[in-house]
Short mmCIF file of N, CA and C in Angstrom, two decimals:
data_model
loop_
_atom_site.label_atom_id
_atom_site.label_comp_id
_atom_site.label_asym_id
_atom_site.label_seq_id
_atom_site.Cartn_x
_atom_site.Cartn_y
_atom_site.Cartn_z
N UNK A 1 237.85 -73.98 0.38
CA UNK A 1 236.80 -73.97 -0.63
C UNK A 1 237.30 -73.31 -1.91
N UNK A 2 238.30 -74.39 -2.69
CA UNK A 2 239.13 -72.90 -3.66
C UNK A 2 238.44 -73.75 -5.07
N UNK A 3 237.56 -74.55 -5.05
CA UNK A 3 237.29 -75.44 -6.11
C UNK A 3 235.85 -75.30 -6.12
N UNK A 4 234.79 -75.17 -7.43
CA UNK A 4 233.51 -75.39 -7.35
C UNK A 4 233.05 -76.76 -6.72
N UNK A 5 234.12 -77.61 -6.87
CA UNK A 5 233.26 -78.62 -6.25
C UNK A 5 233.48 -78.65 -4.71
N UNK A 6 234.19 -78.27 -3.83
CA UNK A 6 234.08 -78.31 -2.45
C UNK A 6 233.21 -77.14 -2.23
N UNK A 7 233.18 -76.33 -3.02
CA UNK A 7 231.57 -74.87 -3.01
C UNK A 7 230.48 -75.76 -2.21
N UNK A 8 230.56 -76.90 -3.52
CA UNK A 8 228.97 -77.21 -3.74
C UNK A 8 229.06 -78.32 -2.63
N UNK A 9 230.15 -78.85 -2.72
CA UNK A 9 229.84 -79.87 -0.99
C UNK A 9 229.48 -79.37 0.42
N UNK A 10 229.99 -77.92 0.37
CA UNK A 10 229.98 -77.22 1.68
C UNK A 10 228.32 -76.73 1.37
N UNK A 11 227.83 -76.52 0.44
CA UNK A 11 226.67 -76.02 0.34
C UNK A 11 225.48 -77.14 0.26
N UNK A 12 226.09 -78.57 -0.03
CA UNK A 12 224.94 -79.52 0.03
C UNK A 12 224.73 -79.91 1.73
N UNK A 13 226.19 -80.11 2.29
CA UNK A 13 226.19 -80.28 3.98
C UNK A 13 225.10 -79.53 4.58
N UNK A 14 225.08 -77.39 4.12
CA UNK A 14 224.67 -76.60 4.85
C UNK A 14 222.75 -77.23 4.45
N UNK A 15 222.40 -77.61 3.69
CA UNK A 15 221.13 -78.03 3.17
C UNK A 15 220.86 -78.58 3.85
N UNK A 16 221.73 -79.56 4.18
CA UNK A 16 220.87 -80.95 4.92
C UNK A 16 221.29 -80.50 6.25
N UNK A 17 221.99 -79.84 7.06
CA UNK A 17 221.69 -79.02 8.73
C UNK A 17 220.83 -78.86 8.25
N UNK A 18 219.99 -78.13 7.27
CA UNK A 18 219.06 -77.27 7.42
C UNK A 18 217.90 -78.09 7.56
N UNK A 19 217.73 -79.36 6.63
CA UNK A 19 216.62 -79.79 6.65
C UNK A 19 216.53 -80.58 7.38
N UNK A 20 217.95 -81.04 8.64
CA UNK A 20 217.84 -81.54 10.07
C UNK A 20 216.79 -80.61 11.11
N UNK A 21 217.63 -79.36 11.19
CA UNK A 21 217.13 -78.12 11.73
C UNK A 21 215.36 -78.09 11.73
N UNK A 22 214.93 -77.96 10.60
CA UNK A 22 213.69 -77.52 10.88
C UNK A 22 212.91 -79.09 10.97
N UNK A 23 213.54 -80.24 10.89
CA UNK A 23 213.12 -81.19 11.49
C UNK A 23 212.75 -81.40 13.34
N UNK A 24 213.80 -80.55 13.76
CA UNK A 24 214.05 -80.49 14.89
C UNK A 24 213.63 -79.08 15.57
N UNK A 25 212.86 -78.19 14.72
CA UNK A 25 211.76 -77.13 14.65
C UNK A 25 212.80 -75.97 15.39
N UNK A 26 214.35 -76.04 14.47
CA UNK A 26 215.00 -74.96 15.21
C UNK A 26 215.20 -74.32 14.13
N UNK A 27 214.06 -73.58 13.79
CA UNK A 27 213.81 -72.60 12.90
C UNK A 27 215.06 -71.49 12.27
N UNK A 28 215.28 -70.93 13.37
CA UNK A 28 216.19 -69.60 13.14
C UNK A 28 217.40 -70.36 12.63
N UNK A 29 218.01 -71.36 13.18
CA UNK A 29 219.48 -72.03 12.92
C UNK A 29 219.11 -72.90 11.05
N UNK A 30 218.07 -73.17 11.08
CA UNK A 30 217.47 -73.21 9.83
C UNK A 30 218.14 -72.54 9.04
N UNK A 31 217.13 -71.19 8.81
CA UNK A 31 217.12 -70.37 7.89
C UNK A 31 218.47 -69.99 7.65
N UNK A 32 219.62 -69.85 8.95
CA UNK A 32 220.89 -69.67 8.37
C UNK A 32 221.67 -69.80 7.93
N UNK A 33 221.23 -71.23 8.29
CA UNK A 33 222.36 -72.28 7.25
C UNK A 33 221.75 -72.46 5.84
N UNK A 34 220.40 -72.54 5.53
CA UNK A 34 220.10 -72.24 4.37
C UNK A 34 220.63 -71.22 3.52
N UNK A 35 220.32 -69.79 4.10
CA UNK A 35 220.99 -68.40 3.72
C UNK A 35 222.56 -68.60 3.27
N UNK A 36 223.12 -69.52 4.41
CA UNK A 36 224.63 -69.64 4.09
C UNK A 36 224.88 -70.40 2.64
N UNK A 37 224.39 -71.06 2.38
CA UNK A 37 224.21 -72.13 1.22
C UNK A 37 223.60 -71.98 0.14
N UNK A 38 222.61 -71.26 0.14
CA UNK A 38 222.39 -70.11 -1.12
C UNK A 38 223.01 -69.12 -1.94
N UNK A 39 223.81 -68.74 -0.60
CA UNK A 39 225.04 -67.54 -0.95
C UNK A 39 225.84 -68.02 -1.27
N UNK A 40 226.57 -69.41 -0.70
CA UNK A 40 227.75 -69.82 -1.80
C UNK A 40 227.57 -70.13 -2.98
N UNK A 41 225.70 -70.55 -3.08
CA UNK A 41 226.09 -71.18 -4.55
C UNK A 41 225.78 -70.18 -5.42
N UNK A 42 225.50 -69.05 -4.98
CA UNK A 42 225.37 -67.66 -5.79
C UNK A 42 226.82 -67.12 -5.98
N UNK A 43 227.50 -67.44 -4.94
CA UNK A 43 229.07 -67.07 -5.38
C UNK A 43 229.53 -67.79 -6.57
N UNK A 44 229.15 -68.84 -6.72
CA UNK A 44 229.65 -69.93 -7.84
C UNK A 44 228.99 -69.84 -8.96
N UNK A 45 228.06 -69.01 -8.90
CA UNK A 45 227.20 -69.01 -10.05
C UNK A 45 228.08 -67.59 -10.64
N UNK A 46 228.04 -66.70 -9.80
CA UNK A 46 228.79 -65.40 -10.67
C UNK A 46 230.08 -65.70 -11.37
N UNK A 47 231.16 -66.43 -10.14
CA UNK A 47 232.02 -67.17 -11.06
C UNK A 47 232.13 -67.40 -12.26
N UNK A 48 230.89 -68.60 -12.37
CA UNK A 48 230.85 -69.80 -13.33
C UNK A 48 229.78 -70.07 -13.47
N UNK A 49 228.62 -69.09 -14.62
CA UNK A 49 227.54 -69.21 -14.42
C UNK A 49 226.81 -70.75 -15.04
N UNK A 50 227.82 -71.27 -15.60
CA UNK A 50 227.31 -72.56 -16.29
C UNK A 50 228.17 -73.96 -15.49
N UNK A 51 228.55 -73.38 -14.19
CA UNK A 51 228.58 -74.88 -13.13
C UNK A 51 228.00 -75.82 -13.14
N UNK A 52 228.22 -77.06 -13.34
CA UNK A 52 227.88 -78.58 -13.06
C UNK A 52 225.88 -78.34 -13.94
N UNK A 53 226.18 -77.53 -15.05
CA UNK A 53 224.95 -78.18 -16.20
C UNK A 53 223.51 -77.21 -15.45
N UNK A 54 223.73 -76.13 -14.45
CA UNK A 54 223.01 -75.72 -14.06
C UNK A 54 221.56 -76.51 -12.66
N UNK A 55 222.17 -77.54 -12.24
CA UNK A 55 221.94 -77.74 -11.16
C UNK A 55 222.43 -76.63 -9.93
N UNK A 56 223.38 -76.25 -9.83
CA UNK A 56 223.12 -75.40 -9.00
C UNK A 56 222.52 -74.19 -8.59
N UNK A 57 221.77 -73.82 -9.82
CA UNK A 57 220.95 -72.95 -9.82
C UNK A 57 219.55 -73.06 -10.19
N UNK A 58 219.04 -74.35 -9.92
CA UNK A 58 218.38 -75.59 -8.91
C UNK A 58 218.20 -74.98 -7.57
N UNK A 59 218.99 -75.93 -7.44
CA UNK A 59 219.27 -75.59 -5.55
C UNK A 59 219.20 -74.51 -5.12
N UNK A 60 219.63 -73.49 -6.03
CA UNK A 60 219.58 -72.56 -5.27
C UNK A 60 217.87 -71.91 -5.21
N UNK A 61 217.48 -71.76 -6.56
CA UNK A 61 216.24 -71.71 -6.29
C UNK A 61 215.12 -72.04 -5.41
N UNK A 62 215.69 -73.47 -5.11
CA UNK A 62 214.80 -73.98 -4.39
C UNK A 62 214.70 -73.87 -2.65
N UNK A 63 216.16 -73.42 -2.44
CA UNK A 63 215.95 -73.15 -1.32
C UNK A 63 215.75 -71.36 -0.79
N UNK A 64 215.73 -70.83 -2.05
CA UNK A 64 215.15 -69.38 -1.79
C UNK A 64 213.70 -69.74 -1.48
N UNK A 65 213.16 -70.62 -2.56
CA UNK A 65 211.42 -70.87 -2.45
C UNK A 65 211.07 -71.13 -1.11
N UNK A 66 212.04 -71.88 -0.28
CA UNK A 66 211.60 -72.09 1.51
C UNK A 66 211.89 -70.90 2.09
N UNK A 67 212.40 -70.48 2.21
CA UNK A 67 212.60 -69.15 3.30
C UNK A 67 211.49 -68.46 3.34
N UNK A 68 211.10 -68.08 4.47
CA UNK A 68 210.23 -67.39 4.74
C UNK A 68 210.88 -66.06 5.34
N UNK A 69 210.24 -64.73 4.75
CA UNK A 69 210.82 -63.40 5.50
C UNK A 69 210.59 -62.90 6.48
N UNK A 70 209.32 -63.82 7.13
CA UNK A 70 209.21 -63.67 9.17
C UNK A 70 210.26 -64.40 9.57
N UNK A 71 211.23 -65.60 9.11
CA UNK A 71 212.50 -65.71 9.70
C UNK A 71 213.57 -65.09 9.59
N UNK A 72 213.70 -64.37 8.77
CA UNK A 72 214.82 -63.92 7.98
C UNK A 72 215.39 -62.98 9.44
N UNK A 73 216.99 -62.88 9.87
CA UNK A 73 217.90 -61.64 10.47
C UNK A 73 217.41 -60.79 9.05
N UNK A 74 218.38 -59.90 10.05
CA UNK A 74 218.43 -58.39 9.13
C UNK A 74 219.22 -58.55 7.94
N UNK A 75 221.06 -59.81 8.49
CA UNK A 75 221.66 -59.87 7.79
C UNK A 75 221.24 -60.87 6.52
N UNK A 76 220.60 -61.72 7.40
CA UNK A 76 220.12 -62.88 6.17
C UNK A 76 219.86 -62.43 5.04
N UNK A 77 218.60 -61.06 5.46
CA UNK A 77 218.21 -60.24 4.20
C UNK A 77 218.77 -59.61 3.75
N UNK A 78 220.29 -59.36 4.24
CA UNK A 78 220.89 -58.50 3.13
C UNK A 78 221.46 -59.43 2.05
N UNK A 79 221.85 -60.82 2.84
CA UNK A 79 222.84 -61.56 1.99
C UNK A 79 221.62 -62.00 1.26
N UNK A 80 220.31 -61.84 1.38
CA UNK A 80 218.96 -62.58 0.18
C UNK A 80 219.41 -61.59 -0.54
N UNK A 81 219.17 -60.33 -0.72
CA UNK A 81 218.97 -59.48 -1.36
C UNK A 81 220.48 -59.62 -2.53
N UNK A 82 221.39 -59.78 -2.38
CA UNK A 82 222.99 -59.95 -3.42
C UNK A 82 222.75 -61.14 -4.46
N UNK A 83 221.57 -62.02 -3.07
CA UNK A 83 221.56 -63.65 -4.02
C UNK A 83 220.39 -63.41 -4.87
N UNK A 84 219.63 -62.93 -4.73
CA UNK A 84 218.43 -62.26 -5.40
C UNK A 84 218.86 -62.10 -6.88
N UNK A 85 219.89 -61.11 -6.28
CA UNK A 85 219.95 -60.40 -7.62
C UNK A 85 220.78 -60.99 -8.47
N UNK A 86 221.74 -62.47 -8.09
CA UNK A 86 222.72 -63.20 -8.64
C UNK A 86 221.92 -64.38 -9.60
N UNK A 87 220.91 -64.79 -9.15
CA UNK A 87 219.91 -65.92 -9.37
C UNK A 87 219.28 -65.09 -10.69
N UNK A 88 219.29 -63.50 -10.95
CA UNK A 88 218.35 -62.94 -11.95
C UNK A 88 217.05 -62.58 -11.42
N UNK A 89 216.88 -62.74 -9.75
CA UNK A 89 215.68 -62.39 -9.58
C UNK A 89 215.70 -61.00 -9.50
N UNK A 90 215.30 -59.92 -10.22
CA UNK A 90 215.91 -58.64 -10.21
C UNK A 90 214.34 -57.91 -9.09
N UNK A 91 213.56 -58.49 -9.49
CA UNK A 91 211.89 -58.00 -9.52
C UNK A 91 212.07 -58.08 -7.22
N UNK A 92 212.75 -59.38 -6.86
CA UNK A 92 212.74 -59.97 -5.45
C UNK A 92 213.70 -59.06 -4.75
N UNK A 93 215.25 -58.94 -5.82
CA UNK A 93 216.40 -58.47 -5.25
C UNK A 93 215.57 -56.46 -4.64
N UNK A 94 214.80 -56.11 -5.45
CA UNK A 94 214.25 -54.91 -5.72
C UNK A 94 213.46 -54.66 -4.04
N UNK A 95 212.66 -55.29 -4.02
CA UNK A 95 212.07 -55.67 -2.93
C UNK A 95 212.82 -55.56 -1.59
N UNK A 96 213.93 -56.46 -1.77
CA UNK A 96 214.62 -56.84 -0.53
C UNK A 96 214.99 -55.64 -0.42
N UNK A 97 215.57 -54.98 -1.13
CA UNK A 97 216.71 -53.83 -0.91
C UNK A 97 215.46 -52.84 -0.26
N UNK A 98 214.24 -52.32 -0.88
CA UNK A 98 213.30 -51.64 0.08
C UNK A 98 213.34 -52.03 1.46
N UNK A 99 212.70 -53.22 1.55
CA UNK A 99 212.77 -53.67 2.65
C UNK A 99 213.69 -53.34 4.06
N UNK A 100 215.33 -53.64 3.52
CA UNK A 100 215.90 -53.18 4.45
C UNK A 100 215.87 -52.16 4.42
N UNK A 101 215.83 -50.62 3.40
CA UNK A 101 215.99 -49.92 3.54
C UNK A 101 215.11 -48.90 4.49
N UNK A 102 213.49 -49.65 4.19
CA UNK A 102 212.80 -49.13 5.32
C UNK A 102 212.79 -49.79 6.98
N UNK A 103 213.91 -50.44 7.05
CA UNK A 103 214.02 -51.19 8.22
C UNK A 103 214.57 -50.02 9.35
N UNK A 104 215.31 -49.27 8.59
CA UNK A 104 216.21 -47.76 8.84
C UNK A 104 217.94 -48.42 9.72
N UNK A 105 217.95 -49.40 9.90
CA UNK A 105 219.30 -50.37 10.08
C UNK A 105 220.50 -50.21 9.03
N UNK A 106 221.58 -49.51 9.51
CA UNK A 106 222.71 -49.64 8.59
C UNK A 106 222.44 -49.25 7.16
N UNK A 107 221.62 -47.64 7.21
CA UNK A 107 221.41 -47.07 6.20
C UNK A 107 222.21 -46.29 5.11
N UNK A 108 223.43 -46.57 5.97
CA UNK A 108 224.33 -46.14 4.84
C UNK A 108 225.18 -47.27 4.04
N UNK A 109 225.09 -48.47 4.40
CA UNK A 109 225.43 -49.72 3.84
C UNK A 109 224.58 -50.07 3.06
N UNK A 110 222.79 -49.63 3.27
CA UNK A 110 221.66 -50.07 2.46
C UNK A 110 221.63 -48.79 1.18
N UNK A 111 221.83 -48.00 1.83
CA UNK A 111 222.20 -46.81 0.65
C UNK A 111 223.17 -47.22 -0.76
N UNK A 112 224.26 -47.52 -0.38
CA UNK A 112 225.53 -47.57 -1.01
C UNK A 112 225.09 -48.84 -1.90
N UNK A 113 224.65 -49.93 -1.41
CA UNK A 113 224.36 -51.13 -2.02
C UNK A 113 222.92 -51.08 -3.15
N UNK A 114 222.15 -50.44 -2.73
CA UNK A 114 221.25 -49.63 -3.37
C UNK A 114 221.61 -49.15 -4.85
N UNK A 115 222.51 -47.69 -4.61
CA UNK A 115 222.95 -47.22 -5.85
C UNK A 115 223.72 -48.50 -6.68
N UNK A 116 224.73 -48.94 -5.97
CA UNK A 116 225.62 -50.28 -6.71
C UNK A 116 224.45 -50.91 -7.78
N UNK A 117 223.09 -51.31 -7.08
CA UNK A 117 222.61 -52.21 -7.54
C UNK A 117 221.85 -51.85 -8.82
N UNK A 118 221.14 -50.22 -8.57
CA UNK A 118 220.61 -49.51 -9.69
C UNK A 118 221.65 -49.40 -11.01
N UNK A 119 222.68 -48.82 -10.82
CA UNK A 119 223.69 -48.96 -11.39
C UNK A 119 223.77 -50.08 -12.60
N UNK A 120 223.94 -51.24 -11.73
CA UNK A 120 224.10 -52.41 -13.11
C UNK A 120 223.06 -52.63 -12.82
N UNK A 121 221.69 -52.78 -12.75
CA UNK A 121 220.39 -52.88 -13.84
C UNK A 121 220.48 -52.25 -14.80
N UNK A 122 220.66 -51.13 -14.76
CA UNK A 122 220.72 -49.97 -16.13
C UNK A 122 221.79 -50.48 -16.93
N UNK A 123 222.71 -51.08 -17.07
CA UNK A 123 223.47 -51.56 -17.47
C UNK A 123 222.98 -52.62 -18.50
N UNK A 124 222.07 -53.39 -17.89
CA UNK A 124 221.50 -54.91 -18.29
C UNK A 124 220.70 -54.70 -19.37
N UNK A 125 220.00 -55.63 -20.36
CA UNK A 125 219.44 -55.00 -21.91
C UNK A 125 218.00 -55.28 -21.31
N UNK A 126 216.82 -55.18 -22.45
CA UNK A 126 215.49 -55.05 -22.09
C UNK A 126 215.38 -56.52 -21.50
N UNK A 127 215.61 -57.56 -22.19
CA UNK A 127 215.64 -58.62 -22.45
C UNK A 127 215.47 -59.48 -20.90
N UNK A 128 217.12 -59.27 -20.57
CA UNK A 128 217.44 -59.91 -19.37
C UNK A 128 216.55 -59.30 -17.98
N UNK A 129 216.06 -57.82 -18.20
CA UNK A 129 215.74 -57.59 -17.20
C UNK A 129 214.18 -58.13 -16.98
N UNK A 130 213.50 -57.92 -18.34
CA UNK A 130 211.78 -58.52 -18.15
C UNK A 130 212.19 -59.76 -17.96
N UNK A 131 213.50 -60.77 -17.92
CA UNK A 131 213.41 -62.23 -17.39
C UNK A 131 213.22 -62.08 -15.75
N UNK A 132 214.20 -60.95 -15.13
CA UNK A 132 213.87 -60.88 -13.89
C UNK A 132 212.65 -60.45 -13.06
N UNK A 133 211.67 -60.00 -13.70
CA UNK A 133 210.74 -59.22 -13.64
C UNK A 133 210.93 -58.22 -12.95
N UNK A 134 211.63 -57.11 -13.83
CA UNK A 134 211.98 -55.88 -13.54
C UNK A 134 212.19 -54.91 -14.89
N UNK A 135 211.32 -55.04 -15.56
CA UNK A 135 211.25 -54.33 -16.62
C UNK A 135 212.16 -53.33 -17.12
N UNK A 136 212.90 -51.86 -17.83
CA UNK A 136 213.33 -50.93 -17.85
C UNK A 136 212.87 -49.99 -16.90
N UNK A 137 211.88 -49.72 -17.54
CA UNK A 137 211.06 -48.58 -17.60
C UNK A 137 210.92 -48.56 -15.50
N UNK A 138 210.90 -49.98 -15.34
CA UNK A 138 210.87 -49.94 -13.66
C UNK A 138 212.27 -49.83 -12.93
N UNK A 139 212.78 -49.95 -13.47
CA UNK A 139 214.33 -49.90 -13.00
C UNK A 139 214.53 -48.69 -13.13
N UNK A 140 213.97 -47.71 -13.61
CA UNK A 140 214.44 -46.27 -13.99
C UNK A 140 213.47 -45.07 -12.79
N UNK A 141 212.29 -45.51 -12.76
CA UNK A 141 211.10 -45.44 -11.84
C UNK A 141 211.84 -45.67 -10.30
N UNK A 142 212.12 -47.02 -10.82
CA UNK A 142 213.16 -47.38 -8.64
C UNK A 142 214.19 -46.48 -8.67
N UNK A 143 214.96 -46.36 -9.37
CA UNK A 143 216.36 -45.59 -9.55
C UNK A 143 215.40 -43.95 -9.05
N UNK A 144 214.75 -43.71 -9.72
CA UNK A 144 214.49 -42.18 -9.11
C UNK A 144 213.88 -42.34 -7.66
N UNK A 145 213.06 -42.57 -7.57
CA UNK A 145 212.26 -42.84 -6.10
C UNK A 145 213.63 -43.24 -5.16
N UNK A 146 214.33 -44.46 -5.26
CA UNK A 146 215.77 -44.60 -4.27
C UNK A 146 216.48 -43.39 -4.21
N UNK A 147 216.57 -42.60 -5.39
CA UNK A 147 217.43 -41.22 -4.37
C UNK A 147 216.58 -40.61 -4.11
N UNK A 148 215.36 -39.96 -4.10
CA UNK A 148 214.47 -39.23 -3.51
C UNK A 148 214.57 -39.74 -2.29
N UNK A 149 214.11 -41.14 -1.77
CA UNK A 149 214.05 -41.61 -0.24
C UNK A 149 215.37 -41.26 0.64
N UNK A 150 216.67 -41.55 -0.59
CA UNK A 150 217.76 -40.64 0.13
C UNK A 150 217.92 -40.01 0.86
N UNK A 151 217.43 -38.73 0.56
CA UNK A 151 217.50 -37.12 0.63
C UNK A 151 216.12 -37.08 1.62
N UNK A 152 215.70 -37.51 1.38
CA UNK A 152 214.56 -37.32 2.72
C UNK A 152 214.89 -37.16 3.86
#
């Protein structure tokens, strides 16, 4: 897979398992191959955020819009939570990262990824972040409350 376009072939294949899968009401094998296929094309998007005219960030959208988070593994949600935040959903990526974090699972991986993530929001201008719906002023609000829950 060293080319955007075998990315996006391996990621159109994982789509259609998927939309075999829940044809065939095997839910969990679903959602993973979805998850898997979201994440590559979030890899391709950081890359190359202007790939093939922005169809792939399409797709990718659209198959975040199916997932449901009563299917989701633990890991699924971590790898939602990277794609979250790759797609610009800053407001979802925010969420997820609670989420696992109150899951209490691999809290020092949810920790570490946490700060990473506060980190470059603060980084990002007013602009880009009210696109994600994650305002400043909330990114600064999460940033304190995430190390408080820390130290708890």
């Amino acid at each position: 897979l060293h080319s955007p376009e075998r990315i996006v072939i391996a990621g159109r294949i994982l789509e259609e398992m998927a939309q075999i899968q829940r044809l065939d009401d095997e839910m969990t094998r679903a959602t993973a191959n979805s998850v898997k296929a979201v994440a590559l094309y979030a890899d391709l998007l950081r890359s190359d955020p202007d790939v093939l005219d922005g169809d792939i960030m399409r797709r990718a959208r659209a198959i975040v819009d199916t997932l449901n988070d009563a299917e989701l593994t633990w890991d699924d949600s971590f790898a939602l939570f990277g794609v979250f935040e790759s797609l610009g959903f800053y407001d979802r990526a925010e969420d997820a990262l609670w989420t696992l974090a109150e899951s209490g699972f691999d809290r020092e991986r949810v920790f570490d990824a946490g700060d990473i993530f506060y980190d470059r929001l603060r980084k990002l201008d007013e602009e880009t972040l009210a696109e994600g719906g994650l305002p400043h002023e909330e990114v600064i609000e999460g940033r304190d409350a995430w190390t408080r829950m820390k130290t708890e």
